[in-house]
XYZ file of C-alpha atoms in Angstrom:
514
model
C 11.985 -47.526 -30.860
C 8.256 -48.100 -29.157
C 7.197 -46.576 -26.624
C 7.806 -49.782 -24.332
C 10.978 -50.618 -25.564
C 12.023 -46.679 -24.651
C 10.259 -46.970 -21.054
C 11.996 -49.977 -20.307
C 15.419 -48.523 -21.220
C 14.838 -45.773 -18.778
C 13.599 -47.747 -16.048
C 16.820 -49.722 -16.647
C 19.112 -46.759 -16.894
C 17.426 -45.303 -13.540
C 18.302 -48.446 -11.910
C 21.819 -48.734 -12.564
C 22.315 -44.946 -11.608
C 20.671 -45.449 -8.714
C 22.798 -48.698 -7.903
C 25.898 -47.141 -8.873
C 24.938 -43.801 -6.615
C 24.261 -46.412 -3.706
C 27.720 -48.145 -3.752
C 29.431 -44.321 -4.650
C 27.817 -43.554 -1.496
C 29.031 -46.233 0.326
C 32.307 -46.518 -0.965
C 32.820 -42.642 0.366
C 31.285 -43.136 3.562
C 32.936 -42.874 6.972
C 31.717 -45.556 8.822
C 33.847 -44.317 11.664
C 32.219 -40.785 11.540
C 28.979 -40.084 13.225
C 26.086 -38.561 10.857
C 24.199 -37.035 13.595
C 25.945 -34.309 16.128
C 25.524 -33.683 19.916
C 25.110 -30.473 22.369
C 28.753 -31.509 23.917
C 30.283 -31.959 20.572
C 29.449 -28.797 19.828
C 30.200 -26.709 23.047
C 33.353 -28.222 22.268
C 33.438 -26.854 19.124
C 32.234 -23.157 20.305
C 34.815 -23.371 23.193
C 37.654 -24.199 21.329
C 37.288 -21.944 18.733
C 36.890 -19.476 21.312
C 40.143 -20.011 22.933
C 42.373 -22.509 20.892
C 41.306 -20.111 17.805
C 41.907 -17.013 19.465
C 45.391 -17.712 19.956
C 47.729 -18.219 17.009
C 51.295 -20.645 17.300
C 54.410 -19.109 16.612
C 54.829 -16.186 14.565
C 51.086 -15.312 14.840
C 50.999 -15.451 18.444
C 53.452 -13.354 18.776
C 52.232 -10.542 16.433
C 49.474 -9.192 18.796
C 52.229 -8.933 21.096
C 54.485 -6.773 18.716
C 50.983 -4.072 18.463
C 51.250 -3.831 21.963
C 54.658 -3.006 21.848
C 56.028 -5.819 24.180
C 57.617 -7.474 21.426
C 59.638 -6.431 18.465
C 60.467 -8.969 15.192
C 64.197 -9.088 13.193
C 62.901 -11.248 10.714
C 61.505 -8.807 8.497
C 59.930 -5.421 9.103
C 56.424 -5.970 10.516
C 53.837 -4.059 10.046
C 52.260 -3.915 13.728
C 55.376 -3.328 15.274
C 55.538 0.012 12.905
C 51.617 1.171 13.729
C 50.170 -0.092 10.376
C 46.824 -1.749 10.821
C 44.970 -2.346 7.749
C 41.743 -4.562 7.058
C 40.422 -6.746 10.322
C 40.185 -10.870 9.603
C 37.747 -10.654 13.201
C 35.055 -11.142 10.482
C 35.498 -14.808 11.182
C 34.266 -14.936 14.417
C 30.715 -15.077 12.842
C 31.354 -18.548 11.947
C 31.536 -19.712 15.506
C 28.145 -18.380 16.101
C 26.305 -20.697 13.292
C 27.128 -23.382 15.679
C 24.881 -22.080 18.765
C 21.532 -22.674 17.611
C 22.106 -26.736 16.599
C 23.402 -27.092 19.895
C 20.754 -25.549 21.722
C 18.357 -27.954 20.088
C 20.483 -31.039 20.577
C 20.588 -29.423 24.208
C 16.901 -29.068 24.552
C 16.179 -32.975 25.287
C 17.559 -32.381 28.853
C 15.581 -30.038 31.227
C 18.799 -29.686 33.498
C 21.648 -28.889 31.201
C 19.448 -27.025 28.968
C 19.833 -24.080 30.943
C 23.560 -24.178 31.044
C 23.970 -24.512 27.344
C 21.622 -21.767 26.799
C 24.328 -19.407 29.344
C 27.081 -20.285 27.287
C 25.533 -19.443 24.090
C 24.649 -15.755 25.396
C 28.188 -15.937 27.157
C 29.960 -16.614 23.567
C 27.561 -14.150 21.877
C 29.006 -11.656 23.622
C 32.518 -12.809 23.954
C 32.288 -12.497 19.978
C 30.423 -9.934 19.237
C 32.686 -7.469 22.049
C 35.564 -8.696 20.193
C 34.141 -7.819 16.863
C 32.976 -4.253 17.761
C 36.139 -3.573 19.989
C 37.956 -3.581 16.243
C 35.436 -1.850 13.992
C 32.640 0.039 15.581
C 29.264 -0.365 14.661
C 28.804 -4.668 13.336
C 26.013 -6.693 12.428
C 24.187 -7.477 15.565
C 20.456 -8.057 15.943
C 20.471 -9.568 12.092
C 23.823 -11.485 12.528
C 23.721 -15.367 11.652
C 20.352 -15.277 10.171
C 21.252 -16.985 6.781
C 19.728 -19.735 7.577
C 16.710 -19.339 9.912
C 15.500 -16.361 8.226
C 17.622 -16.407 4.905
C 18.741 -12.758 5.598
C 22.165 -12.834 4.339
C 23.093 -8.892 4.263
C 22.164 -8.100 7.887
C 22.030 -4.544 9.134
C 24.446 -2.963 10.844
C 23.836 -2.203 14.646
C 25.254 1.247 15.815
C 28.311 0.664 18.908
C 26.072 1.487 21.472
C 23.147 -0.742 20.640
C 25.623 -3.508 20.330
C 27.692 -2.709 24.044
C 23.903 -3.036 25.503
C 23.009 -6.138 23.716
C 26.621 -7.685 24.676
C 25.629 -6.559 28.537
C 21.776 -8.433 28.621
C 23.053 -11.426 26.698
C 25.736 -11.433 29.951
C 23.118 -10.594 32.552
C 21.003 -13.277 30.653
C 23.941 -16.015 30.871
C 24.418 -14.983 34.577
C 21.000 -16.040 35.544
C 21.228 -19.288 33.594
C 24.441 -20.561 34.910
C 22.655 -20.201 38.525
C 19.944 -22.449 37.831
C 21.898 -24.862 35.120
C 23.360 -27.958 35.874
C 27.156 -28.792 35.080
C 27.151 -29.558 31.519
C 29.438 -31.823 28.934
C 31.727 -30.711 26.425
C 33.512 -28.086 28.327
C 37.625 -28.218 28.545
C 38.115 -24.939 30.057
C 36.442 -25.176 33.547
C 35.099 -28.748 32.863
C 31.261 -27.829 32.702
C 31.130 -26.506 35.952
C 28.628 -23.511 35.983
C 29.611 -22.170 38.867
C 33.103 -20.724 37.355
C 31.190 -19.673 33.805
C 29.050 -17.924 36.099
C 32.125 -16.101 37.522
C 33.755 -15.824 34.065
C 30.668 -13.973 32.716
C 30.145 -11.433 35.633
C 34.045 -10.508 35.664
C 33.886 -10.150 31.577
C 30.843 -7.886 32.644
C 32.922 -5.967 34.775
C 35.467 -5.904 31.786
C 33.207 -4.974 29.467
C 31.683 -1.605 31.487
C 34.917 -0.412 32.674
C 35.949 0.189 28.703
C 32.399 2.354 28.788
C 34.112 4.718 31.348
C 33.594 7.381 29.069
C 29.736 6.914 28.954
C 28.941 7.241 32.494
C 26.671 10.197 31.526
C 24.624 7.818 29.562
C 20.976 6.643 31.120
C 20.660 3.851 29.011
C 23.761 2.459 29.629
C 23.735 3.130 33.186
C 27.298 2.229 33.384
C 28.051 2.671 37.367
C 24.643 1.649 38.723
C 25.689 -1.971 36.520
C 28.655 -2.369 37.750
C 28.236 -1.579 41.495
C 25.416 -4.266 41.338
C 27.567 -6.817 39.775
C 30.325 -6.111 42.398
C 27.733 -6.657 45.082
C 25.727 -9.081 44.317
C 27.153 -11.693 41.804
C 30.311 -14.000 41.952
C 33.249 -13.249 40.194
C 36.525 -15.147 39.714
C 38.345 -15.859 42.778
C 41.895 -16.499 41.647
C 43.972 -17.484 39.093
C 43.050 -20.814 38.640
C 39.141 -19.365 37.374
C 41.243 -17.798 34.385
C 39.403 -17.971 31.185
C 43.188 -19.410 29.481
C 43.731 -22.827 27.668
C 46.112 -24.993 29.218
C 48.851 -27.304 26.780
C 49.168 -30.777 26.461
C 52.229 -32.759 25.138
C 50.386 -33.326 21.563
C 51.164 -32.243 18.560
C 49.125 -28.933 17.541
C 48.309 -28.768 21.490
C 51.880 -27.506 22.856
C 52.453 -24.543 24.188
C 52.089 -22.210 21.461
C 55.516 -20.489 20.925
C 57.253 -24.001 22.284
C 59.695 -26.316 20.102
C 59.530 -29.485 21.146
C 59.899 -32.857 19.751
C 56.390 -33.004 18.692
C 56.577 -29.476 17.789
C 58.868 -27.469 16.153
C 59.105 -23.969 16.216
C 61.719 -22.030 13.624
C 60.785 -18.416 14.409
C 62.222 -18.809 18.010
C 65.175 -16.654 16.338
C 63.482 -13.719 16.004
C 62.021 -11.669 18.674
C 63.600 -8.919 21.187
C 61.506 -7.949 23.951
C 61.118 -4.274 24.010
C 62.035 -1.357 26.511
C 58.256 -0.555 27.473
C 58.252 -3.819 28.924
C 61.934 -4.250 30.522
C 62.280 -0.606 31.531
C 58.790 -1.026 33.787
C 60.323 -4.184 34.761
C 63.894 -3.160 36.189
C 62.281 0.647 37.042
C 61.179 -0.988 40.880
C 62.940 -4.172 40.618
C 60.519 -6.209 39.741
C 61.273 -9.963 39.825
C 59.370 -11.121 37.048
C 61.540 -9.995 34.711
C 63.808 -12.726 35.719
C 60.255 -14.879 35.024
C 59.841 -13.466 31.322
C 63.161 -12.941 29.641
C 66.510 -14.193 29.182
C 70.058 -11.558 30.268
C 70.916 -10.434 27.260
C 74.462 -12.230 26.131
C 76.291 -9.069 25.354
C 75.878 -8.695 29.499
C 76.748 -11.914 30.195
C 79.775 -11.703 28.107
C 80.607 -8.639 30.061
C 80.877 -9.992 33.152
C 77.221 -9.454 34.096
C 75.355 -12.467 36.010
C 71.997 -14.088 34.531
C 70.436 -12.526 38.471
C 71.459 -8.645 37.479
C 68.836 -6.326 36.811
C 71.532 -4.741 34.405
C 72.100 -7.585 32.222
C 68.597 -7.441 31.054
C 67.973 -5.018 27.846
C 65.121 -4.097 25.855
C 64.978 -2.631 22.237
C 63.130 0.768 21.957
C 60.122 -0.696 19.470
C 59.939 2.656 17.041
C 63.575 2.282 16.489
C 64.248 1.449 13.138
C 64.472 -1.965 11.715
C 67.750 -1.842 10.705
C 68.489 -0.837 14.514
C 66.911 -3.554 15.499
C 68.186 -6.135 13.126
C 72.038 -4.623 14.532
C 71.093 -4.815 18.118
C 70.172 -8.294 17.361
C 73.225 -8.983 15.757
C 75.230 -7.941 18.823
C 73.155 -9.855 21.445
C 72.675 -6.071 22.901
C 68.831 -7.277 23.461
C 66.707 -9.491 25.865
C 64.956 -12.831 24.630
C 61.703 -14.708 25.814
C 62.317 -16.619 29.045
C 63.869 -19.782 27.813
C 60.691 -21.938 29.696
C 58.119 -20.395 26.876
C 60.368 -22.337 24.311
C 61.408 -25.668 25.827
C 58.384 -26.342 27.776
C 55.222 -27.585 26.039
C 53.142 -26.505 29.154
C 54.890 -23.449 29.735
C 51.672 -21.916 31.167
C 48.189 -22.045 30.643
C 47.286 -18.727 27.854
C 44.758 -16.269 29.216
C 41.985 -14.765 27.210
C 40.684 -12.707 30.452
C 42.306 -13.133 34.129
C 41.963 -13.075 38.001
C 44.251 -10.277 37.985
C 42.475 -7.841 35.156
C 39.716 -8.288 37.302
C 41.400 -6.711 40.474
C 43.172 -3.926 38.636
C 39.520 -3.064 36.750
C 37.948 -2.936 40.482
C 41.067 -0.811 41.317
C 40.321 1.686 38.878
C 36.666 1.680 39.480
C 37.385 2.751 42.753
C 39.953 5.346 42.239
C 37.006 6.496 39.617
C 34.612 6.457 42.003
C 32.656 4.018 40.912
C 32.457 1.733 44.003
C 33.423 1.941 47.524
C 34.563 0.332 50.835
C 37.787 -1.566 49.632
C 40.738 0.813 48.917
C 41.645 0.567 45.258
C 45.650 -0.595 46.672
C 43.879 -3.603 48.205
C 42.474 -4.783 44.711
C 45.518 -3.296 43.118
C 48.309 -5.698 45.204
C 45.634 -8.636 45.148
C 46.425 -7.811 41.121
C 50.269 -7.868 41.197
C 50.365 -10.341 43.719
C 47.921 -12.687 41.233
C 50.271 -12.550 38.892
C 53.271 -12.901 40.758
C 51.839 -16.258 42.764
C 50.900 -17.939 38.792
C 54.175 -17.291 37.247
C 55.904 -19.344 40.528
C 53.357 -22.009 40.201
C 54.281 -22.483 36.367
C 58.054 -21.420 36.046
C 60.448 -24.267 37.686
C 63.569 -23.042 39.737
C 65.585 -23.298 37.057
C 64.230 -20.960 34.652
C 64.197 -17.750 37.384
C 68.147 -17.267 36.907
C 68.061 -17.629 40.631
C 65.626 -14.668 41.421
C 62.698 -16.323 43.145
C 59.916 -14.967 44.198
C 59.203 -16.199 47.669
C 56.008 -15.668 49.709
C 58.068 -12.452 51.740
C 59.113 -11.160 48.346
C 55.580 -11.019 46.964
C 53.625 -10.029 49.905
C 56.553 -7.212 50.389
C 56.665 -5.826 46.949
C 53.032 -4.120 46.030
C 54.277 -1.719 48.425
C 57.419 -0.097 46.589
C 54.373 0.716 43.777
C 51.555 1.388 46.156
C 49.110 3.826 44.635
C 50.286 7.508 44.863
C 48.872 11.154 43.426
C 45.744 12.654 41.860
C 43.500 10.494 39.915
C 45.559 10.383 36.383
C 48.603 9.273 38.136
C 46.776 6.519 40.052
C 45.174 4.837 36.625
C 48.548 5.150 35.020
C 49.908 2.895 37.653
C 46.857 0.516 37.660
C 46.913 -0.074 33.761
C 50.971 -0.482 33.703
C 50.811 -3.251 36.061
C 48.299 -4.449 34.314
C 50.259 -4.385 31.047
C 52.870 -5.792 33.070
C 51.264 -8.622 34.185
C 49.472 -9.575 30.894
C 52.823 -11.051 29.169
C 51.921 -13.353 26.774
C 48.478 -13.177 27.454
C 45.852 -11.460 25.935
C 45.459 -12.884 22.648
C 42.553 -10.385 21.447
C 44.845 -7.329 21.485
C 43.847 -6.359 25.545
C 46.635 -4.754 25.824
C 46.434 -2.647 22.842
C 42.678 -1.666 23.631
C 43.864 -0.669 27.202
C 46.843 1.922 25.279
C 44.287 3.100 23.121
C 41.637 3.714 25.686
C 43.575 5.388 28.591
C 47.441 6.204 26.902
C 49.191 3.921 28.865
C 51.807 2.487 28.957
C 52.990 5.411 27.254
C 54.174 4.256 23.552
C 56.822 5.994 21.656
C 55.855 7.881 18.558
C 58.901 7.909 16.223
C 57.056 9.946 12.586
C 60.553 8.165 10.928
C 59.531 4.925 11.936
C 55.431 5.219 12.146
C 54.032 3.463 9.266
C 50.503 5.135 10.216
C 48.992 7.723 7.725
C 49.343 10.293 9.057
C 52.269 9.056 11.061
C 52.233 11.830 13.807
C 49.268 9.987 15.499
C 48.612 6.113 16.290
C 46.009 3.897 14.322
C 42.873 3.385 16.607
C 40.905 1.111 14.561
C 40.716 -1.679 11.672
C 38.887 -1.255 8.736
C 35.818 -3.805 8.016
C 37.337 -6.363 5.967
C 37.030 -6.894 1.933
C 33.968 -9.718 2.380
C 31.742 -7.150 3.919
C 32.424 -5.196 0.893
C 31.684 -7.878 -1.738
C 28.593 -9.049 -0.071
C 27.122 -6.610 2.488
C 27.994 -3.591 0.360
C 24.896 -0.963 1.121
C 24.583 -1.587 4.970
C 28.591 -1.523 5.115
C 28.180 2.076 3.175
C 25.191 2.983 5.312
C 27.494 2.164 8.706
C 30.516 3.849 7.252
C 28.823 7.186 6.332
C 26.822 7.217 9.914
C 30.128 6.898 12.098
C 32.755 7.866 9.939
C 31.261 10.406 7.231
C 31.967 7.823 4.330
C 35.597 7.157 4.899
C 36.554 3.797 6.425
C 39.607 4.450 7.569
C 42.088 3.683 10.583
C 42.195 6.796 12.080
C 38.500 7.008 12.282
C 37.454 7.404 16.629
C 34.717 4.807 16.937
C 31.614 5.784 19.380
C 33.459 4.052 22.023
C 36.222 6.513 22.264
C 34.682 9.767 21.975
């Protein structure tokens, strides 16, 4: 063949593979789907993986629930019922974060959202990166999500403390920007308005510093200084309609997480018991809401009891063993959910962080001494009473077994618990009607973290039943999960011998807790 003859043939050949790669290309293009991507687009994106992700449907949004001991599971054994905690999955919450920088540049073509934008990027950096730590300890921090801008892909681990103080100036950073930013696009939570991230932010500041109560001592952190300053001179939420929670449509894949409904079904309804630690609190002072949260169990009602007696309402003790359970189950001897969380696709809105975790963390600061002027029972009955006033608003009459709670009823009833005795006793009440009130709430394991940072609600530990190593002691951490090890392998060594001598293991007390 000549040289032309061989030149043409390629020319040729380049043609049709370039006609054939055009009409490929074509063929497998959405002409439906946008190429190009917005800053709303993805705040909605950020958002909902920040909340809709956060909280699992069905079985998995109940299993945060079972750590926390308010639920317990018949189906089979499970493991965080039974202590055992093992590798964390929280790893994925780096993938959110790619997302921030493309919309701050789609964002920077308007001078008056820009701003806004830019707060809820430092507002979901450290909703993220508090979750992450909160499991571990030390994380990647000041090198995290640089793959691509600075193609570091084995970041550096940040010790806990460095990270708590770069989670508290990215939310002093997003406080200041919310107060000059404009309402922005793309929000479903508190539909762009600035004013109520603002108020988010400053009470997840608040949040934040009160689980540094043990590092008062600590100049850099300057813990109570922060915190009185917030108090005094920044907005916070003002009731429970500024919840940080997702509310449920009738859609499928938007319902009401542990709902089954015609456009979702839900076959694990069967399985849960709610547990003594909740019920016992519960029926202790008479508390109406647990007429709001379970069903009478129908071993009482086939007594003789009626669905409006404190006495026909039974929990299971959560350490019992499984095969206790699974009888107790058998023999209706046990309480169910509230039969609203299961036919109602709006059941209630899901709370990540609440009005009333705000008033119980400025009741304990005061009772520590951390601020003054308000008695700690005001914010402590403006925290019951919270919760009390939202589960009226979303439980119709005929799922309270005829025990409302009326306006006398709630403005009556923070009294029979008012705040009594030294110090210790006074945070054990706060943080159990805290625990009380966050029922179903508190997807990222709040309740759990609370336990494990003050010891209450007091949790049973049964050494038959504790699948913890060794099981005469709770777990109090998760390990760093498998990827880490694969592709991060030195720094994860390097963070693992500086915190925890080398061993990465459960039991391990992070900086946090010491």
């Amino acid at each position: 063949m000549n040289f032309r003859i061989y030149k043409y043939t390629i020319a040729l050949t380049a043609l049709v593979v370039l006609s054939c790669t055009k009409k490929f290309d074509s063929i497998n293009t959405n002409p439906d789907k946008s190429t190009t991507a917005r800053a709303d687009w993805l705040a909605t994106a950020i958002i909902s993986s920040s909340t809709y992700g956060d909280i699992s449907s069905q079985k998995g949004f109940m299993q945060p629930l079972m750590l926390a001991k308010y639920i317990l599971w018949t189906e089979l054994q499970e493991s965080y019922q039974y202590n055992s905690i093992g590798q964390t999955g929280a790893w994925e919450r780096y993938n959110v974060l790619r997302n921030i920088d493309p919309m701050l540049q789609y964002a920077a073509s308007d001078p008056e959202t820009y701003p806004s934008y830019r707060g809820l990027a430092h507002f979901i950096r450290a909703w993220q990166f508090y979750q992450l730590t909160m499991q571990v300890g030390d994380i990647p921090y000041s090198e995290a999500v640089q793959g691509k801008s600075e193609k570091n892909l084995k970041p550096k681990y940040d010790n806990q403390k460095d990270v708590f103080k770069g989670i508290l100036n990215e939310l002093d950073s997003a406080n200041l920007l919310f107060s000059t930013g404009k309402d922005f696009s793309g929000d479903f939570i508190y539909k762009g308005s600035v004013d109520q991230w603002r108020r988010l932010t400053n009470t997840f500041a608040l949040y934040v510093l009160i689980n540094l109560h043990k590092k008062t001592a600590d100049a850099d952190l300057n813990v109570v200084d922060r915190f009185k300053d917030i108090v005094t001179n920044r907005p916070l939420m003002r009731d429970y309609k500024d919840n940080f929670a997702v509310t449920y449509i009738n859609s499928a894949n938007y319902c009401y997480p542990w709902s089954s409904t015609p456009v979702q079904k839900n076959q694990f309804t069967i399985y849960p018991m709610i547990s003594t630690t909740l019920i016992d609190l519960l029926k202790t002072h008479n508390d109406r809401r647990l007429f709001y949260y379970a069903e009478p169990a129908a071993s009482a009602i086939k007594a003789g009891l009626t669905a409006n007696n404190f006495n026909a309402y039974i929990g299971v003790e959560p350490s019992d063993p499984y095969s206790s359970t699974t009888s107790a189950h058998s023999a209706g001897t046990f309480s169910d959910v509230n039969k609203r969380y299961v036919d109602l696709y709006n059941a209630e809105p899901v709370s990540l962080l609440n009005y009333w975790d705000l008033q119980f963390i400025l009741a304990e600061a005061t009772v520590r001494g951390w601020i003054s002027g308000t008695p700690a029972q005001n914010y402590y009955t403006a925290g019951i009473q919270s919760s009390m006033n939202f589960l009226v608003n979303f439980t119709p009459a005929t799922y309270n077994h005829g025990m409302e709670m009326d306006a006398i009823y709630i403005n009556s009833y923070p009294a029979t618990v008012a705040l009594t005795g030294n110090q210790d006793n006074q945070l054990r009440q706060i943080i159990t009607q805290k625990y009380i009130a966050g029922f179903l709430h508190g997807a990222d394991y709040n309740a759990w973290y609370e336990f494990r940072r003050t010891g209450y609600p007091q949790f049973k530990l049964n050494t038959n039943t504790n699948l913890n190593t060794p099981n005469t002691q709770f777990p109090v951490r998760w390990k760093y999960p498998q990827v880490e090890l694969n592709n991060n392998g030195d720094n994860y060594k390097a963070a693992i011998q500086s915190q925890y001598g080398g061993n990465d293991d459960v039991n391990q007390v992070m900086w946090l807790l010491k």
